[in-house]
mmCIF file of C-alpha atoms in Angstrom:
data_model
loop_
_atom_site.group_PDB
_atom_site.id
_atom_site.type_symbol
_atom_site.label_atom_id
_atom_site.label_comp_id
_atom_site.label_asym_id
_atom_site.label_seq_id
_atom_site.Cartn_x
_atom_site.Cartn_y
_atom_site.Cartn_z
ATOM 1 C CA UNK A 1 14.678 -0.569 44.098
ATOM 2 C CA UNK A 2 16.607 -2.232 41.384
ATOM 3 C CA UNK A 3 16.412 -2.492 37.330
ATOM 4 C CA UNK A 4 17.687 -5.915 35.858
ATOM 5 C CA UNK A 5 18.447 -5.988 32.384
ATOM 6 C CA UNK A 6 19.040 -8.851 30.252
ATOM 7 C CA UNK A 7 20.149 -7.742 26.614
ATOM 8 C CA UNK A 8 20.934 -9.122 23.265
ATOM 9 C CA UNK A 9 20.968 -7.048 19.968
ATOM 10 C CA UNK A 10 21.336 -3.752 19.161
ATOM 11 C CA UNK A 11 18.544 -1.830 21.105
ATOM 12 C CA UNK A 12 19.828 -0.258 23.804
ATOM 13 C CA UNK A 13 18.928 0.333 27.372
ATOM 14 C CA UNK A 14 20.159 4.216 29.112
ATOM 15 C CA UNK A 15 19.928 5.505 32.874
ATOM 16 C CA UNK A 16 18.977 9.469 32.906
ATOM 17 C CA UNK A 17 20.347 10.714 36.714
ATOM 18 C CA UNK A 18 20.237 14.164 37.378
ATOM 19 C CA UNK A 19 20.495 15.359 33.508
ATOM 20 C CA UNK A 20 22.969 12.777 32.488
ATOM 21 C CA UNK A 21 22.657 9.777 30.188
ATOM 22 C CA UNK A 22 24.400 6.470 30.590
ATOM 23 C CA UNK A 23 23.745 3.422 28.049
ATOM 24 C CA UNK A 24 23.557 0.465 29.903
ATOM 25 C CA UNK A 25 23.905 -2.147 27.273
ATOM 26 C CA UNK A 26 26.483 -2.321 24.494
ATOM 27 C CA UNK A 27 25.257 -3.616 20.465
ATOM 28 C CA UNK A 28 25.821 -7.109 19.546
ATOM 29 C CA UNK A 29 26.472 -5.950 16.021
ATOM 30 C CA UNK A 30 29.532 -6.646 13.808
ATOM 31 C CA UNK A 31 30.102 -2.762 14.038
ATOM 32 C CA UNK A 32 29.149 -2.108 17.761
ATOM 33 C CA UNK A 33 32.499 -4.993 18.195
ATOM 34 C CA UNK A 34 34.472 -3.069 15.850
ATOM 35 C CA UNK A 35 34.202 0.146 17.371
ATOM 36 C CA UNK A 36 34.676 -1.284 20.822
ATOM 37 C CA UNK A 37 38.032 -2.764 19.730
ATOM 38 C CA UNK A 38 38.729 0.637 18.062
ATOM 39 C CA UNK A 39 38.967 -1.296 14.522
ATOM 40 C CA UNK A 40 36.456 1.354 13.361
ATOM 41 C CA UNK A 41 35.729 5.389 14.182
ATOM 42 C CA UNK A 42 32.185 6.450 14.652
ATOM 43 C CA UNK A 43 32.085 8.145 11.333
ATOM 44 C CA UNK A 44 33.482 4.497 9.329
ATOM 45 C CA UNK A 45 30.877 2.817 11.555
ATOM 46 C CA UNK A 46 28.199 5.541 9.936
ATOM 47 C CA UNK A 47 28.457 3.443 6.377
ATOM 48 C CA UNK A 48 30.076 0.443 6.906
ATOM 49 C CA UNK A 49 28.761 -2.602 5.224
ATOM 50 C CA UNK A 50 28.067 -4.605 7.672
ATOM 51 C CA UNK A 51 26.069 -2.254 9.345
ATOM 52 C CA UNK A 52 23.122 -3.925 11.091
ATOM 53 C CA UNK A 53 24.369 -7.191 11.193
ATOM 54 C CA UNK A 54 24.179 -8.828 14.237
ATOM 55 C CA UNK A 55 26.634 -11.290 16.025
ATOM 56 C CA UNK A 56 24.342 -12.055 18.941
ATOM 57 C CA UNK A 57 20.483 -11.657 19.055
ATOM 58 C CA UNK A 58 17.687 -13.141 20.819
ATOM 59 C CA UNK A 59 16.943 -16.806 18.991
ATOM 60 C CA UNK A 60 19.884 -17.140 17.839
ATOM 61 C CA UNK A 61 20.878 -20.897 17.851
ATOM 62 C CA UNK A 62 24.205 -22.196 19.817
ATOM 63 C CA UNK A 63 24.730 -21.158 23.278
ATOM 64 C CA UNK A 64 24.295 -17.189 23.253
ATOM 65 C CA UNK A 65 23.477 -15.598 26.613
ATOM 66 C CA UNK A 66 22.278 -12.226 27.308
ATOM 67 C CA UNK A 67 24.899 -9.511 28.871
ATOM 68 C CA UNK A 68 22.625 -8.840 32.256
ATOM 69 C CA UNK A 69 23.046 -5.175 33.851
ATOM 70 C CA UNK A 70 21.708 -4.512 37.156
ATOM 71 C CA UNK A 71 21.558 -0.923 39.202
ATOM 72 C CA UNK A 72 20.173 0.244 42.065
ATOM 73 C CA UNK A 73 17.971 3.055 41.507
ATOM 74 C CA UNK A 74 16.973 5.958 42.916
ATOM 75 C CA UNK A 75 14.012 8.410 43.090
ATOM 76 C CA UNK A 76 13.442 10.175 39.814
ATOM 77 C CA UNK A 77 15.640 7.742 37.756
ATOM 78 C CA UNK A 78 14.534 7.412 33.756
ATOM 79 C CA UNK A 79 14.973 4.086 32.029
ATOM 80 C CA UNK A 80 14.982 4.125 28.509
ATOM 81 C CA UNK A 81 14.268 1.183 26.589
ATOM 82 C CA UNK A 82 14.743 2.087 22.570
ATOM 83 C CA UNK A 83 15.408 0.440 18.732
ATOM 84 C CA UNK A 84 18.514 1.423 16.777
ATOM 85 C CA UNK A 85 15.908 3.568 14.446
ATOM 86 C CA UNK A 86 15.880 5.745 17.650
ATOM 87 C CA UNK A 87 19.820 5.766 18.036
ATOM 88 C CA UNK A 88 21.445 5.875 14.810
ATOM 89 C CA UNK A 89 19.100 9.263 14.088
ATOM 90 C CA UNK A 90 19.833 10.883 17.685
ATOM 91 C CA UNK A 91 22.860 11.490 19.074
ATOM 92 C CA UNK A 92 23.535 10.310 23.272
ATOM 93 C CA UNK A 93 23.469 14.157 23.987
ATOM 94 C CA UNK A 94 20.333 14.881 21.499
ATOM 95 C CA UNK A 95 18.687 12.186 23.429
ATOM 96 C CA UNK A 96 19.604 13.421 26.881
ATOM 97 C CA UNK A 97 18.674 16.898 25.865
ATOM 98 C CA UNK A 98 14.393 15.432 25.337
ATOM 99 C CA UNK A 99 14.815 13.485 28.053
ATOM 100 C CA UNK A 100 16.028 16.381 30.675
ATOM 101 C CA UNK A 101 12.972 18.590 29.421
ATOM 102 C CA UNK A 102 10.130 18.999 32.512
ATOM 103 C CA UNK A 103 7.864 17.303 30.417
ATOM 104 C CA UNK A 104 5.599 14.089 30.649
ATOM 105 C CA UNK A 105 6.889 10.530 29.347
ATOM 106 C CA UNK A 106 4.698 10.363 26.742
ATOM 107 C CA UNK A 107 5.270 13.985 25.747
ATOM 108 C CA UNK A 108 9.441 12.647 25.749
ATOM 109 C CA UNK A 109 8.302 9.398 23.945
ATOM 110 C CA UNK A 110 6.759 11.435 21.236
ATOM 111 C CA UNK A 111 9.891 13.979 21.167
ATOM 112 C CA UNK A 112 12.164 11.514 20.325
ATOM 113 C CA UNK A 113 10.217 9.674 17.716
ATOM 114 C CA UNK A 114 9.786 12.897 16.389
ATOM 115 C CA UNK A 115 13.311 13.935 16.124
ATOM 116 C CA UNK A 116 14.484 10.646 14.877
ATOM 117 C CA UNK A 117 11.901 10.858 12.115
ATOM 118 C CA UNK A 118 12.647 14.359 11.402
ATOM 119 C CA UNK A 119 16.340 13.215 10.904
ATOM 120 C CA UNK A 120 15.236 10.618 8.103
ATOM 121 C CA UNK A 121 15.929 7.532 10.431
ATOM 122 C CA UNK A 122 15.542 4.309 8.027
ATOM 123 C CA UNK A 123 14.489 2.006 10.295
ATOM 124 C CA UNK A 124 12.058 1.347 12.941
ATOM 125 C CA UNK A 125 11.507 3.293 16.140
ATOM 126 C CA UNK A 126 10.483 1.976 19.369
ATOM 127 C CA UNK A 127 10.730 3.754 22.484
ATOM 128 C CA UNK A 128 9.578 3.087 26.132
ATOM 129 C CA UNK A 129 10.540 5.174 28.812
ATOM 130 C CA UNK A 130 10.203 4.648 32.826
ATOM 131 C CA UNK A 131 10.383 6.924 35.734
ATOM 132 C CA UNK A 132 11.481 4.979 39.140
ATOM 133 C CA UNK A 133 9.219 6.709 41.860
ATOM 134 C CA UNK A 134 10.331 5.400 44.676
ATOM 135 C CA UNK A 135 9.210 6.133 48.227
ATOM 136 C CA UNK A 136 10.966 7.514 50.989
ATOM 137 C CA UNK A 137 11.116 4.231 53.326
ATOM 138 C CA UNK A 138 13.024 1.427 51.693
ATOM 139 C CA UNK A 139 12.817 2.148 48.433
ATOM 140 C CA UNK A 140 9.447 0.596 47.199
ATOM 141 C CA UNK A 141 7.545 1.659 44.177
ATOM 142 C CA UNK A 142 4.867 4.376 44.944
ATOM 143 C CA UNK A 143 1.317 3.318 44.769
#
């Protein structure tokens, strides 16, 4: 009845609960620090240089750890596993939007590739989405 996450980089992990999106990791990008120190607005992060360049990553050498996340979930919950290609096109609200459609995971999956193609994304797009369907007595994951 839990998710553990263990992140480096700039994909990004998001909880959908009852129609609304929270990111779960933050980027470990020169411009993901930036904004979080409010050095940078969204719309200087949009074209600034160093855009894409990472300041902690999986391999990396040195002593770089993972931020780890953990939730408990409940029944219904989407996790949403996804490359900056899918996030630097869409919009948190865009994304939420697909993913609160009645609609199949892989009909969602191919929505938001879609729309992040459609908005001329220039890099890769990876996305991987899970529904928790917990039961009704403790929490275990239905057969």
């Amino acid at each position: 009845g839990r998710a553990h996450v263990a992140h480096m980089g700039d994909s990004r992990a998001y909880l959908l609960r009852d129609g609304e999106l929270t990111r779960l990791t933050r980027d470990h990008s020169v411009v993901g620090m930036l904004l979080e120190r409010g050095a940078l607005t969204p719309r200087q992060a949009v074209g600034h240089p160093l855009r894409g360049r990472l300041a902690r990553y999986v391999g990396m050498g040195g002593n770089a750890r993972p931020d780890i996340t953990s939730i408990r979930l409940r029944e219904g919950d989407l996790l949403l596993f996804c490359t900056d290609g899918l996030t630097d096109a869409l919009s948190d609200q865009r994304i939420a939007g697909i993913l609160s459609r009645d609609r199949s995971l892989t009909h969602a999956s191919h929505d938001l590739v879609s729309g992040a193609q459609g908005e001329g994304t220039r890099d890769n797009v990876t996305v991987l989405l899970a529904r928790w369907q917990g039961d009704s007595a403790g929490g275990r994951p239905a057969p």
